[in-house]
Amino acid sequence: MATREATWAYRGRYGDAYGRTYFRRFGPGVVSSVGMGTYLGDPTDAVDDRYRAALVAGLESGANLIDTAVNYRCGRSERVVGEALDGADVDREAVVIATKGGFVPFDGARPDDPAAYVRRTFVENGPLAPADLARGSHAITPAFLDAMLGRSLARLGVESVDLYYVHNPETQLSTRSRAAVYDLLEEAFVRLEERRAAGDLGAYGVATWDAFRVPSEDDRYLSLPVVVERARRAAERAGRDPADHGLAAIQLPFSATMADAFTARVHTVDGAEEPLSALEYADQVGLNAFVSAPLGQGALARDLPAAVAETVAGDTTAQKALNFARSAPAVTAALVGSGRPAHVRENLAAGTFDPLGARAFDETFA
């Protein structure tokens, strides 16, 4: 697991090459505010080779955050992350590793009959009952997350991960009520509190696409304050102080053209006169926000809204887009695809510029 001593030593090794806010507090130590993502790409050996080279280049250049998931690229992404950790001239304890469980993973390649594979591997011979599944491919029961965390640790070749996300829980809303999904999340959190106590993970979080930024009447909506309260309950049920719950992070998309994580005030807070956005609420309660798709899946590397392009520092459009994402409240890091060494180096160079201050950031929405 990442430690205070090792991550601060990593900052000492690379920090002089970056701006003063490039490394940010997370857990016991610090983490780079540009993180390396591993979602995109075909499940092939050639893509594995490019990822491996890119991740090593990033680890040896100042990025000590890697984001992955048990299902990414049919399980290949986690294996490549483990290989990069072994190959890079960086201590494991200096690197923050985040992975996720929720979607049923394949093993190296997409099977000819995915439904039959899921039934045979996870229902007939695994931890799931048919009723646990949403859309035939998603589950967040404690037994399933237990199994997926074990699979992730084995693929990564590590004894623990620093951050474990419950992946897209809003998928469960397709088959059950919102109240039932909150109950499922609480049960998942109890198990993750137990795994945290056992030393298998440092903290846990919730990774979403829609849930925390759509209107409350939307079928995909989940209340972030309710999720935090369920984490408090889970910690108490697991024998911990509710104030010391392990829910430390959220992940959600945020960019110059998909800004509703900041602008959509959809989370009602007891005692507050008006609802807050997900990022505002995270900032208020001390949750770390890791934002996905800061480049708009590549579109913002070519073209940015004028208000952003004229205000944010960076040598390239992609760097400006990343620095805009790093400027939002509560954001610990912007996660960007890292499939090629040249892209990693360009992305990390965004960190040589300081992000916007709070007032300048707010003015881009005026």
XYZ file of C-alpha atoms in Angstrom:
366
model
C 0.000 0.000 0.000
C 1.121 3.573 -0.586
C 2.700 5.138 2.488
C 3.263 8.672 3.680
C 7.033 8.279 3.620
C 7.236 6.770 0.130
C 4.789 9.141 -1.560
C 6.465 12.201 -0.045
C 9.841 10.819 -1.150
C 8.373 10.404 -4.646
C 7.259 14.045 -4.537
C 10.761 14.982 -3.463
C 12.177 13.098 -6.435
C 9.889 14.633 -9.085
C 8.139 17.629 -7.538
C 10.593 20.297 -8.665
C 9.596 19.653 -12.281
C 5.953 20.583 -11.597
C 3.821 23.408 -10.262
C 3.304 23.868 -6.541
C -0.173 22.248 -6.457
C 0.628 19.336 -8.761
C 0.973 16.885 -5.866
C -2.063 16.818 -3.595
C -2.973 15.153 -0.338
C -4.613 11.761 -0.466
C -4.822 9.168 2.278
C -1.642 9.071 4.312
C 0.460 10.793 1.669
C 0.384 12.694 -1.616
C -0.612 11.871 -5.167
C -0.054 13.444 -8.575
C -3.027 15.485 -9.790
C -2.746 13.912 -13.241
C -3.534 10.213 -13.027
C -3.068 7.492 -15.615
C -6.217 5.735 -16.804
C -6.377 2.295 -18.425
C -9.923 1.995 -19.785
C -9.649 2.392 -23.555
C -8.126 0.004 -26.074
C -8.704 -3.430 -27.523
C -7.823 -6.519 -25.455
C -4.736 -7.381 -27.512
C -1.053 -7.988 -26.852
C -0.105 -4.948 -28.931
C -2.233 -2.629 -26.803
C -0.818 -4.298 -23.676
C 2.701 -3.453 -24.849
C 1.807 0.207 -25.432
C 0.136 0.527 -22.041
C 3.054 -1.110 -20.273
C 5.534 1.303 -21.854
C 3.285 4.294 -21.192
C 2.690 3.420 -17.542
C 6.391 2.874 -16.882
C 7.161 6.201 -18.559
C 4.583 7.931 -16.384
C 5.712 6.319 -13.145
C 9.275 7.363 -13.894
C 8.254 10.928 -14.783
C 6.052 12.074 -11.892
C 2.674 10.317 -12.095
C 2.113 8.119 -9.048
C -1.604 7.488 -9.590
C -2.972 4.646 -11.715
C -6.700 4.047 -12.194
C -8.021 0.728 -13.461
C -10.862 -1.789 -12.975
C -11.302 -5.537 -12.902
C -13.279 -5.461 -16.169
C -11.147 -3.015 -18.173
C -9.982 -4.489 -21.449
C -11.255 -7.943 -20.416
C -9.014 -7.960 -17.352
C -5.841 -7.160 -19.248
C -5.490 -3.640 -17.859
C -4.935 -4.803 -14.292
C -2.325 -7.329 -15.426
C -0.453 -4.643 -17.369
C -0.565 -2.298 -14.375
C 1.059 -5.016 -12.292
C 3.731 -5.559 -14.923
C 4.431 -1.810 -15.096
C 4.784 -1.643 -11.319
C 7.328 -4.450 -11.497
C 9.211 -2.840 -14.376
C 9.375 0.775 -13.245
C 12.165 2.220 -11.116
C 9.614 3.194 -8.449
C 8.670 1.581 -5.138
C 5.186 0.090 -4.892
C 4.675 2.106 -1.685
C 5.092 5.338 -3.671
C 2.180 4.586 -6.024
C -1.546 5.032 -5.404
C -3.422 2.213 -7.138
C -7.174 2.511 -7.615
C -9.344 -0.239 -9.043
C -13.064 -1.015 -9.208
C -15.585 -3.805 -8.883
C -19.126 -3.988 -10.191
C -19.126 -5.087 -13.806
C -18.648 -8.778 -14.504
C -15.177 -9.183 -16.031
C -14.015 -11.400 -18.848
C -10.643 -13.107 -18.744
C -8.331 -11.870 -21.471
C -10.800 -11.792 -24.354
C -14.490 -11.338 -24.994
C -16.190 -14.766 -25.035
C -18.257 -15.828 -28.031
C -21.342 -16.075 -25.816
C -21.014 -13.509 -22.977
C -24.307 -14.469 -21.338
C -23.325 -18.121 -21.182
C -19.910 -17.182 -19.818
C -21.440 -15.088 -17.045
C -23.911 -17.816 -16.157
C -21.281 -20.565 -16.085
C -18.489 -18.599 -14.368
C -20.298 -16.358 -11.915
C -23.716 -17.887 -11.283
C -23.375 -21.652 -11.570
C -19.774 -21.729 -10.269
C -19.358 -18.384 -8.552
C -20.620 -15.847 -6.045
C -23.783 -14.613 -7.781
C -27.460 -15.476 -7.823
C -29.399 -14.518 -10.970
C -31.287 -11.845 -9.011
C -28.006 -10.109 -8.098
C -27.364 -9.140 -11.694
C -28.534 -5.953 -13.389
C -28.545 -5.940 -17.178
C -26.927 -9.347 -17.020
C -23.512 -7.863 -16.327
C -23.420 -5.871 -13.077
C -23.534 -6.708 -9.370
C -22.425 -5.076 -6.126
C -23.241 -7.718 -3.536
C -20.644 -8.243 -0.795
C -19.792 -11.736 -2.029
C -19.227 -10.522 -5.578
C -17.096 -7.541 -4.519
C -15.103 -9.857 -2.258
C -14.386 -12.130 -5.204
C -13.553 -9.237 -7.537
C -11.188 -7.611 -5.047
C -9.391 -10.930 -4.717
C -9.173 -11.220 -8.494
C -7.846 -7.657 -8.754
C -5.145 -8.214 -6.149
C -4.000 -11.346 -7.975
C -3.936 -9.670 -11.383
C -2.164 -6.594 -10.078
C 0.307 -8.726 -8.151
C -0.054 -6.626 -5.000
C -1.125 -7.339 -1.436
C -3.447 -4.347 -1.207
C -4.920 -1.477 -3.210
C -5.105 2.101 -2.024
C -8.588 2.876 -3.302
C -11.360 0.452 -4.230
C -14.441 1.818 -5.990
C -17.926 0.385 -6.173
C -18.317 0.769 -9.925
C -21.350 2.519 -11.423
C -23.929 1.506 -8.792
C -26.590 3.406 -10.754
C -26.630 0.394 -13.096
C -28.611 -1.401 -10.386
C -31.388 1.192 -10.705
C -32.441 -0.521 -13.918
C -33.784 -3.464 -11.903
C -34.512 -2.237 -8.364
C -35.658 0.808 -6.415
C -33.406 3.625 -5.284
C -33.967 2.617 -1.656
C -32.895 -0.934 -2.476
C -29.721 0.351 -4.162
C -28.849 2.400 -1.091
C -29.291 -0.763 0.966
C -27.018 -2.663 -1.424
C -24.396 0.061 -1.143
C -24.502 -0.072 2.635
C -23.976 -3.848 2.582
C -21.100 -3.389 0.139
C -19.556 -0.734 2.373
C -19.758 -3.029 5.414
C -17.743 -5.639 3.548
C -15.255 -3.035 2.321
C -14.866 -1.746 5.879
C -14.000 -5.306 6.876
C -11.485 -5.628 4.050
C -10.068 -2.239 5.040
C -9.598 -3.462 8.605
C -7.849 -6.547 7.234
C -5.381 -4.361 5.298
C -6.593 -5.312 1.808
C -7.506 -1.741 0.866
C -6.684 1.697 2.176
C -9.987 3.395 1.394
C -13.034 2.912 -0.799
C -15.134 5.078 -3.050
C -17.956 5.194 -5.558
C -17.186 5.579 -9.257
C -20.106 6.813 -11.354
C -20.947 8.191 -14.726
C -24.461 9.599 -14.257
C -25.549 9.120 -10.653
C -24.191 12.219 -8.956
C -24.763 14.794 -11.702
C -28.272 14.165 -13.052
C -31.466 15.732 -11.616
C -32.959 14.047 -8.561
C -36.005 12.939 -10.541
C -33.834 11.128 -13.097
C -33.973 7.329 -12.962
C -30.153 7.228 -12.734
C -29.844 9.580 -9.747
C -28.249 8.762 -6.412
C -27.922 11.238 -3.557
C -24.323 11.740 -2.530
C -25.273 12.842 1.015
C -27.303 9.635 1.419
C -24.365 7.560 0.154
C -22.090 9.226 2.713
C -24.604 8.527 5.470
C -24.713 4.855 4.409
C -20.922 4.754 4.734
C -21.212 6.086 8.276
C -23.756 3.377 9.100
C -21.551 0.730 7.517
C -18.542 1.770 9.567
C -20.586 1.540 12.774
C -21.891 -1.901 11.799
C -18.304 -2.993 11.146
C -17.279 -1.896 14.645
C -15.604 1.379 13.693
C -16.225 4.981 14.627
C -18.800 6.277 12.090
C -16.723 9.430 11.702
C -13.798 7.236 10.615
C -15.619 5.573 7.731
C -13.528 4.532 4.753
C -15.505 6.300 2.011
C -12.792 8.662 0.830
C -13.461 9.336 -2.839
C -15.863 9.704 -5.696
C -15.115 9.398 -9.383
C -17.271 11.108 -11.987
C -16.848 12.835 -15.357
C -15.936 16.505 -15.443
C -14.613 18.651 -18.272
C -14.995 22.040 -19.928
C -17.977 20.748 -21.895
C -19.383 18.285 -19.326
C -19.314 20.441 -16.230
C -22.498 19.377 -14.444
C -20.500 17.734 -11.640
C -19.906 21.386 -10.657
C -22.912 23.210 -12.107
C -25.807 20.787 -11.403
C -26.893 21.511 -7.846
C -28.841 18.334 -7.225
C -27.758 17.211 -3.738
C -29.905 18.358 -0.849
C -28.019 18.813 2.398
C -29.681 19.081 5.795
C -29.508 22.643 7.025
C -28.441 24.110 3.678
C -30.628 26.727 2.022
C -29.966 25.392 -1.485
C -28.802 22.097 -2.966
C -25.133 21.618 -3.802
C -23.410 20.103 -6.802
C -21.439 16.900 -6.370
C -18.110 18.731 -6.334
C -19.382 21.393 -3.949
C -20.659 18.737 -1.559
C -17.457 16.714 -1.838
C -15.470 19.833 -1.027
C -17.697 20.522 1.979
C -17.353 17.073 3.543
C -13.750 16.329 2.558
C -14.273 13.710 -0.145
C -11.552 13.405 -2.775
C -12.898 13.785 -6.308
C -11.107 11.979 -9.125
C -12.529 13.199 -12.418
C -12.786 11.082 -15.534
C -13.039 12.152 -19.195
C -11.325 15.546 -18.654
C -10.458 15.577 -22.373
C -14.002 14.764 -23.446
C -12.791 11.406 -24.785
C -10.308 13.237 -26.991
C -12.484 16.024 -28.387
C -11.103 18.657 -25.995
C -7.551 17.854 -27.023
C -8.463 19.530 -30.311
C -10.909 22.282 -29.380
C -11.842 24.083 -26.150
C -14.525 26.651 -25.346
C -13.046 30.109 -25.777
C -13.504 31.094 -22.118
C -11.351 28.146 -21.078
C -8.774 28.353 -23.864
C -8.146 32.052 -23.133
C -7.909 31.651 -19.350
C -6.222 28.363 -18.494
C -2.459 27.886 -18.788
C -0.872 25.210 -20.957
C 1.202 24.761 -24.081
C -1.358 22.546 -25.803
C -5.134 22.352 -25.893
C -5.025 19.031 -24.055
C -2.937 20.543 -21.276
C -5.376 23.428 -20.892
C -8.289 21.002 -20.680
C -6.532 19.002 -17.976
C -5.678 22.140 -16.035
C -9.299 23.262 -16.165
C -10.345 19.926 -14.653
C -7.621 20.213 -11.988
C -9.017 23.644 -11.023
C -12.441 22.499 -9.803
C -13.197 22.299 -6.069
C -12.522 18.953 -4.352
C -10.621 17.603 -7.360
C -7.619 15.591 -6.275
C -6.690 14.403 -9.768
C -7.801 14.357 -13.373
C -7.663 10.860 -14.867
C -6.652 10.594 -18.489
C -6.112 7.645 -20.797
C -2.475 6.588 -20.892
C -2.104 4.170 -23.759
C 0.993 5.724 -25.341
C 4.196 7.180 -23.821
C 4.032 10.371 -25.908
C 0.512 11.109 -24.657
C 1.559 10.498 -21.062
C 4.436 12.953 -21.340
C 2.190 15.635 -22.864
C -0.461 15.084 -20.211
C 2.012 15.249 -17.341
C 3.453 18.474 -18.708
C 0.091 20.062 -17.871
C 1.253 19.855 -14.279
C 4.112 22.249 -14.935
C 1.462 24.995 -15.040
C -0.647 26.052 -12.080
C -4.402 25.524 -12.348
C -6.915 28.337 -11.988
C -7.672 29.875 -8.632
C -11.204 29.622 -7.282
C -12.318 33.057 -8.527
C -10.907 32.595 -12.030
C -12.456 29.131 -12.217
C -15.884 30.481 -11.242
C -15.595 33.284 -13.792
C -15.325 30.784 -16.663
C -19.005 29.976 -15.965
C -20.135 33.610 -15.872
